Amino acid sequence: MTLAIKVALAIIKYGSKALNLIKGAVGALWNSFIAAKNAGYMALAKWLFNHASILSAIYKILKHYGLVS
């Protein structure tokens, strides 16, 4: 869950910059992802945790672009 929280906080912090980078990784789940994001960082972290395969891809993308350590 720690990774999910770290990623959620980075997405909230960087906003559209992060969203544009990860949109392809989220794919067809985009609407539920955005709903979770709009509900706050803990809802987004829970969504990410529940979609662990996507979490890994999102983390790698954000790390590559220096948005998360």
PDB file of N, CA, C and O in Angstrom, residues 6-60:
ATOM      1  N   LYS A   6       2.390   6.573  -2.372  1.00  0.00           N
ATOM      2  CA  LYS A   6       3.440   7.400  -2.981  1.00  0.00           C
ATOM      3  C   LYS A   6       3.042   7.826  -4.392  1.00  0.00           C
ATOM      4  O   LYS A   6       3.178   8.993  -4.769  1.00  0.00           O
ATOM      5  N   VAL A   7       2.532   6.900  -5.166  1.00  0.00           N
ATOM      6  CA  VAL A   7       2.120   7.193  -6.541  1.00  0.00           C
ATOM      7  C   VAL A   7       0.908   8.132  -6.540  1.00  0.00           C
ATOM      8  O   VAL A   7       0.864   9.091  -7.320  1.00  0.00           O
ATOM      9  N   ALA A   8      -0.058   7.876  -5.678  1.00  0.00           N
ATOM     10  CA  ALA A   8      -1.250   8.728  -5.603  1.00  0.00           C
ATOM     11  C   ALA A   8      -0.864  10.171  -5.275  1.00  0.00           C
ATOM     12  O   ALA A   8      -1.374  11.111  -5.884  1.00  0.00           O
ATOM     13  N   LEU A   9       0.030  10.347  -4.319  1.00  0.00           N
ATOM     14  CA  LEU A   9       0.460  11.696  -3.945  1.00  0.00           C
ATOM     15  C   LEU A   9       1.173  12.394  -5.095  1.00  0.00           C
ATOM     16  O   LEU A   9       0.992  13.597  -5.311  1.00  0.00           O
ATOM     17  N   ALA A  10       1.984  11.646  -5.852  1.00  0.00           N
ATOM     18  CA  ALA A  10       2.663  12.234  -7.006  1.00  0.00           C
ATOM     19  C   ALA A  10       1.658  12.645  -8.080  1.00  0.00           C
ATOM     20  O   ALA A  10       1.791  13.713  -8.688  1.00  0.00           O
ATOM     21  N   ILE A  11       0.643  11.836  -8.302  1.00  0.00           N
ATOM     22  CA  ILE A  11      -0.373  12.161  -9.297  1.00  0.00           C
ATOM     23  C   ILE A  11      -1.139  13.417  -8.885  1.00  0.00           C
ATOM     24  O   ILE A  11      -1.375  14.310  -9.703  1.00  0.00           O
ATOM     25  N   ILE A  12      -1.489  13.497  -7.615  1.00  0.00           N
ATOM     26  CA  ILE A  12      -2.189  14.682  -7.116  1.00  0.00           C
ATOM     27  C   ILE A  12      -1.280  15.913  -7.237  1.00  0.00           C
ATOM     28  O   ILE A  12      -1.710  16.976  -7.696  1.00  0.00           O
ATOM     29  N   LYS A  13      -0.022  15.770  -6.864  1.00  0.00           N
ATOM     30  CA  LYS A  13       0.920  16.892  -6.881  1.00  0.00           C
ATOM     31  C   LYS A  13       1.155  17.420  -8.292  1.00  0.00           C
ATOM     32  O   LYS A  13       1.157  18.625  -8.521  1.00  0.00           O
ATOM     33  N   TYR A  14       1.385  16.526  -9.248  1.00  0.00           N
ATOM     34  CA  TYR A  14       1.757  16.952 -10.599  1.00  0.00           C
ATOM     35  C   TYR A  14       0.574  17.108 -11.548  1.00  0.00           C
ATOM     36  O   TYR A  14       0.738  17.584 -12.660  1.00  0.00           O
ATOM     37  N   GLY A  15      -0.606  16.685 -11.124  1.00  0.00           N
ATOM     38  CA  GLY A  15      -1.827  16.919 -11.878  1.00  0.00           C
ATOM     39  C   GLY A  15      -1.781  16.476 -13.326  1.00  0.00           C
ATOM     40  O   GLY A  15      -1.447  15.334 -13.636  1.00  0.00           O
ATOM     41  N   SER A  16      -2.109  17.397 -14.229  1.00  0.00           N
ATOM     42  CA  SER A  16      -2.248  17.050 -15.646  1.00  0.00           C
ATOM     43  C   SER A  16      -0.951  16.542 -16.259  1.00  0.00           C
ATOM     44  O   SER A  16      -0.983  15.721 -17.173  1.00  0.00           O
ATOM     45  N   LYS A  17       0.180  16.991 -15.757  1.00  0.00           N
ATOM     46  CA  LYS A  17       1.459  16.488 -16.269  1.00  0.00           C
ATOM     47  C   LYS A  17       1.547  14.981 -16.042  1.00  0.00           C
ATOM     48  O   LYS A  17       1.884  14.228 -16.959  1.00  0.00           O
ATOM     49  N   ALA A  18       1.222  14.535 -14.832  1.00  0.00           N
ATOM     50  CA  ALA A  18       1.247  13.106 -14.520  1.00  0.00           C
ATOM     51  C   ALA A  18       0.137  12.362 -15.257  1.00  0.00           C
ATOM     52  O   ALA A  18       0.366  11.276 -15.793  1.00  0.00           O
ATOM     53  N   LEU A  19      -1.041  12.947 -15.297  1.00  0.00           N
ATOM     54  CA  LEU A  19      -2.171  12.289 -15.951  1.00  0.00           C
ATOM     55  C   LEU A  19      -1.904  12.040 -17.428  1.00  0.00           C
ATOM     56  O   LEU A  19      -2.227  10.972 -17.948  1.00  0.00           O
ATOM     57  N   ASN A  20      -1.317  13.008 -18.105  1.00  0.00           N
ATOM     58  CA  ASN A  20      -1.003  12.839 -19.523  1.00  0.00           C
ATOM     59  C   ASN A  20      -0.003  11.716 -19.747  1.00  0.00           C
ATOM     60  O   ASN A  20      -0.080  11.004 -20.749  1.00  0.00           O
ATOM     61  N   LEU A  21       0.935  11.558 -18.825  1.00  0.00           N
ATOM     62  CA  LEU A  21       1.947  10.509 -18.964  1.00  0.00           C
ATOM     63  C   LEU A  21       1.372   9.113 -18.760  1.00  0.00           C
ATOM     64  O   LEU A  21       1.799   8.167 -19.420  1.00  0.00           O
ATOM     65  N   ILE A  22       0.407   8.986 -17.860  1.00  0.00           N
ATOM     66  CA  ILE A  22      -0.059   7.645 -17.488  1.00  0.00           C
ATOM     67  C   ILE A  22      -1.361   7.217 -18.156  1.00  0.00           C
ATOM     68  O   ILE A  22      -1.789   6.089 -17.993  1.00  0.00           O
ATOM     69  N   LYS A  23      -1.960   8.082 -18.932  1.00  0.00           N
ATOM     70  CA  LYS A  23      -3.264   7.767 -19.522  1.00  0.00           C
ATOM     71  C   LYS A  23      -3.243   6.457 -20.306  1.00  0.00           C
ATOM     72  O   LYS A  23      -4.157   5.646 -20.203  1.00  0.00           O
ATOM     73  N   GLY A  24      -2.209   6.221 -21.064  1.00  0.00           N
ATOM     74  CA  GLY A  24      -2.106   4.985 -21.845  1.00  0.00           C
ATOM     75  C   GLY A  24      -2.022   3.739 -20.978  1.00  0.00           C
ATOM     76  O   GLY A  24      -2.559   2.689 -21.331  1.00  0.00           O
ATOM     77  N   ALA A  25      -1.349   3.849 -19.833  1.00  0.00           N
ATOM     78  CA  ALA A  25      -1.209   2.694 -18.946  1.00  0.00           C
ATOM     79  C   ALA A  25      -2.529   2.327 -18.294  1.00  0.00           C
ATOM     80  O   ALA A  25      -2.802   1.156 -18.041  1.00  0.00           O
ATOM     81  N   VAL A  26      -3.356   3.326 -18.023  1.00  0.00           N
ATOM     82  CA  VAL A  26      -4.644   3.079 -17.369  1.00  0.00           C
ATOM     83  C   VAL A  26      -5.663   2.528 -18.364  1.00  0.00           C
ATOM     84  O   VAL A  26      -6.483   1.683 -18.026  1.00  0.00           O
ATOM     85  N   GLY A  27      -5.590   2.997 -19.589  1.00  0.00           N
ATOM     86  CA  GLY A  27      -6.429   2.472 -20.658  1.00  0.00           C
ATOM     87  C   GLY A  27      -7.919   2.563 -20.401  1.00  0.00           C
ATOM     88  O   GLY A  27      -8.456   3.606 -20.057  1.00  0.00           O
ATOM     89  N   ALA A  28      -8.616   1.436 -20.533  1.00  0.00           N
ATOM     90  CA  ALA A  28     -10.073   1.389 -20.438  1.00  0.00           C
ATOM     91  C   ALA A  28     -10.592   1.684 -19.027  1.00  0.00           C
ATOM     92  O   ALA A  28     -11.772   1.955 -18.853  1.00  0.00           O
ATOM     93  N   LEU A  29      -9.707   1.688 -18.049  1.00  0.00           N
ATOM     94  CA  LEU A  29     -10.114   1.968 -16.676  1.00  0.00           C
ATOM     95  C   LEU A  29     -10.019   3.459 -16.337  1.00  0.00           C
ATOM     96  O   LEU A  29     -10.153   3.850 -15.180  1.00  0.00           O
ATOM     97  N   TRP A  30      -9.790   4.276 -17.355  1.00  0.00           N
ATOM     98  CA  TRP A  30      -9.565   5.711 -17.148  1.00  0.00           C
ATOM     99  C   TRP A  30     -10.686   6.377 -16.354  1.00  0.00           C
ATOM    100  O   TRP A  30     -10.422   7.139 -15.426  1.00  0.00           O
ATOM    101  N   ASN A  31     -11.934   6.111 -16.694  1.00  0.00           N
ATOM    102  CA  ASN A  31     -13.056   6.777 -16.006  1.00  0.00           C
ATOM    103  C   ASN A  31     -13.093   6.445 -14.517  1.00  0.00           C
ATOM    104  O   ASN A  31     -13.300   7.336 -13.686  1.00  0.00           O
ATOM    105  N   SER A  32     -12.879   5.193 -14.171  1.00  0.00           N
ATOM    106  CA  SER A  32     -12.879   4.830 -12.749  1.00  0.00           C
ATOM    107  C   SER A  32     -11.634   5.383 -12.058  1.00  0.00           C
ATOM    108  O   SER A  32     -11.688   5.769 -10.880  1.00  0.00           O
ATOM    109  N   PHE A  33     -10.533   5.459 -12.779  1.00  0.00           N
ATOM    110  CA  PHE A  33      -9.307   6.056 -12.238  1.00  0.00           C
ATOM    111  C   PHE A  33      -9.532   7.527 -11.900  1.00  0.00           C
ATOM    112  O   PHE A  33      -9.196   7.987 -10.807  1.00  0.00           O
ATOM    113  N   ILE A  34     -10.112   8.275 -12.828  1.00  0.00           N
ATOM    114  CA  ILE A  34     -10.373   9.704 -12.617  1.00  0.00           C
ATOM    115  C   ILE A  34     -11.375   9.902 -11.474  1.00  0.00           C
ATOM    116  O   ILE A  34     -11.224  10.816 -10.660  1.00  0.00           O
ATOM    117  N   ALA A  35     -12.379   9.047 -11.392  1.00  0.00           N
ATOM    118  CA  ALA A  35     -13.335   9.150 -10.288  1.00  0.00           C
ATOM    119  C   ALA A  35     -12.628   8.959  -8.945  1.00  0.00           C
ATOM    120  O   ALA A  35     -12.893   9.697  -7.987  1.00  0.00           O
ATOM    121  N   ALA A  36     -11.719   8.011  -8.879  1.00  0.00           N
ATOM    122  CA  ALA A  36     -10.954   7.791  -7.650  1.00  0.00           C
ATOM    123  C   ALA A  36     -10.050   8.980  -7.358  1.00  0.00           C
ATOM    124  O   ALA A  36      -9.954   9.436  -6.216  1.00  0.00           O
ATOM    125  N   LYS A  37      -9.410   9.517  -8.379  1.00  0.00           N
ATOM    126  CA  LYS A  37      -8.547  10.687  -8.203  1.00  0.00           C
ATOM    127  C   LYS A  37      -9.343  11.870  -7.671  1.00  0.00           C
ATOM    128  O   LYS A  37      -8.912  12.554  -6.750  1.00  0.00           O
ATOM    129  N   ASN A  38     -10.511  12.084  -8.230  1.00  0.00           N
ATOM    130  CA  ASN A  38     -11.348  13.202  -7.807  1.00  0.00           C
ATOM    131  C   ASN A  38     -11.886  13.031  -6.381  1.00  0.00           C
ATOM    132  O   ASN A  38     -12.251  14.013  -5.741  1.00  0.00           O
ATOM    133  N   ALA A  39     -11.922  11.791  -5.901  1.00  0.00           N
ATOM    134  CA  ALA A  39     -12.387  11.515  -4.548  1.00  0.00           C
ATOM    135  C   ALA A  39     -11.304  11.754  -3.496  1.00  0.00           C
ATOM    136  O   ALA A  39     -11.576  11.703  -2.310  1.00  0.00           O
ATOM    137  N   GLY A  40     -10.069  11.993  -3.927  1.00  0.00           N
ATOM    138  CA  GLY A  40      -8.979  12.276  -2.994  1.00  0.00           C
ATOM    139  C   GLY A  40      -7.864  11.255  -3.071  1.00  0.00           C
ATOM    140  O   GLY A  40      -8.011  10.190  -3.666  1.00  0.00           O
ATOM    141  N   TYR A  41      -6.739  11.607  -2.457  1.00  0.00           N
ATOM    142  CA  TYR A  41      -5.564  10.755  -2.609  1.00  0.00           C
ATOM    143  C   TYR A  41      -5.716   9.376  -1.982  1.00  0.00           C
ATOM    144  O   TYR A  41      -5.168   8.402  -2.503  1.00  0.00           O
ATOM    145  N   MET A  42      -6.468   9.243  -0.889  1.00  0.00           N
ATOM    146  CA  MET A  42      -6.635   7.914  -0.299  1.00  0.00           C
ATOM    147  C   MET A  42      -7.523   7.032  -1.176  1.00  0.00           C
ATOM    148  O   MET A  42      -7.260   5.832  -1.310  1.00  0.00           O
ATOM    149  N   ALA A  43      -8.542   7.591  -1.791  1.00  0.00           N
ATOM    150  CA  ALA A  43      -9.373   6.817  -2.717  1.00  0.00           C
ATOM    151  C   ALA A  43      -8.548   6.399  -3.930  1.00  0.00           C
ATOM    152  O   ALA A  43      -8.664   5.266  -4.407  1.00  0.00           O
ATOM    153  N   LEU A  44      -7.696   7.302  -4.400  1.00  0.00           N
ATOM    154  CA  LEU A  44      -6.828   6.971  -5.526  1.00  0.00           C
ATOM    155  C   LEU A  44      -5.816   5.898  -5.127  1.00  0.00           C
ATOM    156  O   LEU A  44      -5.573   4.953  -5.890  1.00  0.00           O
ATOM    157  N   ALA A  45      -5.239   6.012  -3.938  1.00  0.00           N
ATOM    158  CA  ALA A  45      -4.296   4.996  -3.472  1.00  0.00           C
ATOM    159  C   ALA A  45      -4.967   3.631  -3.380  1.00  0.00           C
ATOM    160  O   ALA A  45      -4.390   2.614  -3.773  1.00  0.00           O
ATOM    161  N   LYS A  46      -6.193   3.595  -2.890  1.00  0.00           N
ATOM    162  CA  LYS A  46      -6.935   2.335  -2.801  1.00  0.00           C
ATOM    163  C   LYS A  46      -7.186   1.773  -4.199  1.00  0.00           C
ATOM    164  O   LYS A  46      -7.032   0.573  -4.434  1.00  0.00           O
ATOM    165  N   TRP A  47      -7.568   2.631  -5.146  1.00  0.00           N
ATOM    166  CA  TRP A  47      -7.791   2.192  -6.520  1.00  0.00           C
ATOM    167  C   TRP A  47      -6.502   1.595  -7.084  1.00  0.00           C
ATOM    168  O   TRP A  47      -6.520   0.529  -7.694  1.00  0.00           O
ATOM    169  N   LEU A  48      -5.389   2.291  -6.886  1.00  0.00           N
ATOM    170  CA  LEU A  48      -4.102   1.798  -7.381  1.00  0.00           C
ATOM    171  C   LEU A  48      -3.737   0.466  -6.744  1.00  0.00           C
ATOM    172  O   LEU A  48      -3.264  -0.448  -7.426  1.00  0.00           O
ATOM    173  N   PHE A  49      -3.951   0.352  -5.443  1.00  0.00           N
ATOM    174  CA  PHE A  49      -3.661  -0.885  -4.734  1.00  0.00           C
ATOM    175  C   PHE A  49      -4.488  -2.036  -5.293  1.00  0.00           C
ATOM    176  O   PHE A  49      -3.995  -3.154  -5.459  1.00  0.00           O
ATOM    177  N   ASN A  50      -5.749  -1.759  -5.607  1.00  0.00           N
ATOM    178  CA  ASN A  50      -6.635  -2.789  -6.149  1.00  0.00           C
ATOM    179  C   ASN A  50      -6.337  -3.127  -7.605  1.00  0.00           C
ATOM    180  O   ASN A  50      -6.859  -4.121  -8.122  1.00  0.00           O
ATOM    181  N   HIS A  51      -5.544  -2.319  -8.263  1.00  0.00           N
ATOM    182  CA  HIS A  51      -5.133  -2.552  -9.653  1.00  0.00           C
ATOM    183  C   HIS A  51      -3.605  -2.632  -9.696  1.00  0.00           C
ATOM    184  O   HIS A  51      -2.939  -1.847 -10.361  1.00  0.00           O
ATOM    185  N   ALA A  52      -3.062  -3.590  -8.976  1.00  0.00           N
ATOM    186  CA  ALA A  52      -1.615  -3.691  -8.766  1.00  0.00           C
ATOM    187  C   ALA A  52      -0.825  -3.786 -10.064  1.00  0.00           C
ATOM    188  O   ALA A  52       0.275  -3.231 -10.161  1.00  0.00           O
ATOM    189  N   SER A  53      -1.354  -4.452 -11.072  1.00  0.00           N
ATOM    190  CA  SER A  53      -0.602  -4.568 -12.331  1.00  0.00           C
ATOM    191  C   SER A  53      -0.459  -3.201 -13.000  1.00  0.00           C
ATOM    192  O   SER A  53       0.569  -2.906 -13.598  1.00  0.00           O
ATOM    193  N   ILE A  54      -1.459  -2.365 -12.870  1.00  0.00           N
ATOM    194  CA  ILE A  54      -1.394  -1.010 -13.421  1.00  0.00           C
ATOM    195  C   ILE A  54      -0.505  -0.131 -12.547  1.00  0.00           C
ATOM    196  O   ILE A  54       0.234   0.709 -13.048  1.00  0.00           O
ATOM    197  N   LEU A  55      -0.552  -0.346 -11.247  1.00  0.00           N
ATOM    198  CA  LEU A  55       0.272   0.428 -10.320  1.00  0.00           C
ATOM    199  C   LEU A  55       1.741   0.334 -10.692  1.00  0.00           C
ATOM    200  O   LEU A  55       2.446   1.346 -10.731  1.00  0.00           O
ATOM    201  N   SER A  56       2.194  -0.849 -10.986  1.00  0.00           N
ATOM    202  CA  SER A  56       3.594  -1.044 -11.357  1.00  0.00           C
ATOM    203  C   SER A  56       3.957  -0.255 -12.611  1.00  0.00           C
ATOM    204  O   SER A  56       4.993   0.408 -12.660  1.00  0.00           O
ATOM    205  N   ALA A  57       3.111  -0.297 -13.610  1.00  0.00           N
ATOM    206  CA  ALA A  57       3.365   0.432 -14.854  1.00  0.00           C
ATOM    207  C   ALA A  57       3.354   1.943 -14.622  1.00  0.00           C
ATOM    208  O   ALA A  57       4.220   2.667 -15.125  1.00  0.00           O
ATOM    209  N   ILE A  58       2.392   2.411 -13.840  1.00  0.00           N
ATOM    210  CA  ILE A  58       2.291   3.850 -13.551  1.00  0.00           C
ATOM    211  C   ILE A  58       3.526   4.309 -12.785  1.00  0.00           C
ATOM    212  O   ILE A  58       4.107   5.356 -13.086  1.00  0.00           O
ATOM    213  N   TYR A  59       3.939   3.528 -11.797  1.00  0.00           N
ATOM    214  CA  TYR A  59       5.129   3.876 -11.021  1.00  0.00           C
ATOM    215  C   TYR A  59       6.354   3.997 -11.924  1.00  0.00           C
ATOM    216  O   TYR A  59       7.121   4.957 -11.820  1.00  0.00           O
ATOM    217  N   LYS A  60       6.529   3.035 -12.818  1.00  0.00           N
ATOM    218  CA  LYS A  60       7.685   3.062 -13.713  1.00  0.00           C
ATOM    219  C   LYS A  60       7.663   4.290 -14.617  1.00  0.00           C
ATOM    220  O   LYS A  60       8.702   4.901 -14.869  1.00  0.00           O
TER     221      LYS A  60
END
